[in-house]
Coordinates of C-alpha atoms in Angstrom, one line a residue:
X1 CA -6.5 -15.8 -1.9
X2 CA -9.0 -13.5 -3.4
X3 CA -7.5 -9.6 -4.6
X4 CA -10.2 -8.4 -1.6
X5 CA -8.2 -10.7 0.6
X6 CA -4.9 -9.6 -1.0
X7 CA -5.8 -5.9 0.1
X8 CA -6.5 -6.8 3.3
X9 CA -3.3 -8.5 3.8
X10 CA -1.5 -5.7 2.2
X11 CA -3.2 -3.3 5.0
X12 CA -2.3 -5.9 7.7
X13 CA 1.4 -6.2 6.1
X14 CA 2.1 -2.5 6.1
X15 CA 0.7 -2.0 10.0
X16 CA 3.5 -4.8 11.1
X17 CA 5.7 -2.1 10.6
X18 CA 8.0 -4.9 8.8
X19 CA 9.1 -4.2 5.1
X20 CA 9.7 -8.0 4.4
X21 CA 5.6 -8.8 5.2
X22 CA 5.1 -5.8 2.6
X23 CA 7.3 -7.1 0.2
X24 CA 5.3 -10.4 0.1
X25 CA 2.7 -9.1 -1.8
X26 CA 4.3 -6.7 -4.3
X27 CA 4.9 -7.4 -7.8
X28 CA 8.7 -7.6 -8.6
X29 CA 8.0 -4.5 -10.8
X30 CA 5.9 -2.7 -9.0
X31 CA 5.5 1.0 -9.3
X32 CA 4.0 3.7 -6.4
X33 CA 3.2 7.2 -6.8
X34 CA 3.3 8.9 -3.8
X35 CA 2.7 12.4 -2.9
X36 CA 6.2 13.4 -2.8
X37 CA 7.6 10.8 -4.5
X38 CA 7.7 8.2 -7.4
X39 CA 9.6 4.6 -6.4
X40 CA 10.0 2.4 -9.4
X41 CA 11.9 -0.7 -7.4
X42 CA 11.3 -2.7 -4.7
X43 CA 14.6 -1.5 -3.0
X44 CA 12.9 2.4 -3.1
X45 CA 9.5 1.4 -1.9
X46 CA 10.8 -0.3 0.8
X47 CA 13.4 2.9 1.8
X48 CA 10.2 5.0 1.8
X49 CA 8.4 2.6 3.9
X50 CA 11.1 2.4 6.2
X51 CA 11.5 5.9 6.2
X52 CA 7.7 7.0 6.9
X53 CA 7.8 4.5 9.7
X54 CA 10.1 6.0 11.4
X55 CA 8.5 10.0 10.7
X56 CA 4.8 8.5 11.8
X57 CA 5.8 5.9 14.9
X58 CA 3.2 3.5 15.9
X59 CA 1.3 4.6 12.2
X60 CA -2.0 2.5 12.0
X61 CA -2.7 2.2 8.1
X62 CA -6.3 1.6 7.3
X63 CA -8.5 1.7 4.3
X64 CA -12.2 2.9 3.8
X65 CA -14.6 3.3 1.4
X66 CA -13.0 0.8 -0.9
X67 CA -14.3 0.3 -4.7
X68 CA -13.4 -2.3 -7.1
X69 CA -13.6 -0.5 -10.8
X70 CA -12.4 -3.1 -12.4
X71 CA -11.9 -7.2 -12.0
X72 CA -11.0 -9.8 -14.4
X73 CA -9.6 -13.4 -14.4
X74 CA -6.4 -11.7 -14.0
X75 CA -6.6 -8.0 -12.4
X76 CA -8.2 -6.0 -10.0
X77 CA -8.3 -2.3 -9.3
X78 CA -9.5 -0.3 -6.3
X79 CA -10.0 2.7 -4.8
X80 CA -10.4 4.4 -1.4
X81 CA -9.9 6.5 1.0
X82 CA -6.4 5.6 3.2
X83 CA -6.3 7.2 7.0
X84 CA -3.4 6.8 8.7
X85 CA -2.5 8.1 12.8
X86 CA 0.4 7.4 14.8
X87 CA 3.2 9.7 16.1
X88 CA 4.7 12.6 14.9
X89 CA 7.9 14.1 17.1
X90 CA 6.0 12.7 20.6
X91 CA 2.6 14.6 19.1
X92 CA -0.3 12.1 18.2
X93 CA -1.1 12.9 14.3
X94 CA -4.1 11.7 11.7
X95 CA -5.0 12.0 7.8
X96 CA -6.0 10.9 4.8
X97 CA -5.9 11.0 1.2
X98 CA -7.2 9.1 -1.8
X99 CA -5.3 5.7 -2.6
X100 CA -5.2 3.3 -6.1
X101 CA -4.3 -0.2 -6.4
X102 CA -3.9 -2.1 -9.1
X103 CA -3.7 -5.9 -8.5
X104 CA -2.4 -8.5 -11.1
X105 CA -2.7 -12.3 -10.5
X106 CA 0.3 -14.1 -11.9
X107 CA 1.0 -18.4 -10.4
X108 CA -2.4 -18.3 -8.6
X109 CA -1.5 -15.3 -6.2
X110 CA -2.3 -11.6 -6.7
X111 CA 0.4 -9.1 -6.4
X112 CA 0.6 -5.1 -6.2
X113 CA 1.9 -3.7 -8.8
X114 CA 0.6 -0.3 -8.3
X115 CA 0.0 2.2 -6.1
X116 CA -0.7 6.0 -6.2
X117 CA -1.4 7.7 -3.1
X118 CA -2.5 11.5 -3.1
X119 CA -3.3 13.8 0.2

């Protein structure tokens, strides 16, 4: 897998809804910044996950705009713009905001290890 396809299946991951197919491709030590929130274990990603799923039901995730700043042997670093939609109390909702990810490849796979999201 390349870290363009390991975006890609990070996007697909987080649109199952499923924090188990998210979990596949994070880092054991991986580290989001949020908007509202910094979540430095895999146990407090996935409770924010879990808990943004349920505020935006039926959320579609997508990414546009994506750059690659930096890529070596061994990392990879993007950036773009996120838009999400779904539901909101029955009311159909939409934004977006400015995303970061930094990609580390550790045993032939490339993992997340960070994430910082801003509206």
């Amino acid at each position: 897998m390349t870290y363009q396809q390991a975006l890609a299946q990070y996007i697909t991951a987080t649109n199952s809804h499923d924090f188990n197919n998210v979990k596949e491709i994070l880092h054991p030590q991986a580290v989001y910044w949020f908007t509202d929130k910094t979540c430095t274990t895999l146990e407090d990603i996935g409770n924010y996950f879990n808990h943004a799923w349920q505020v935006i039901e039926q959320e579609v995730y997508s990414a546009t705009d994506v750059q690659w700043l930096t890529v070596d042997e061994k990392t990879a670093t993007c950036i773009y713009t996120y838009h999400y939609e779904g539901y909101h109390k029955g009311k159909f909702i939409s934004g977006s905001g400015r995303a970061t990810n930094i990609f580390i490849k550790e045993n032939d796979k490339w993992k997340l290890i960070h994430e910082h999201l801003s509206s």
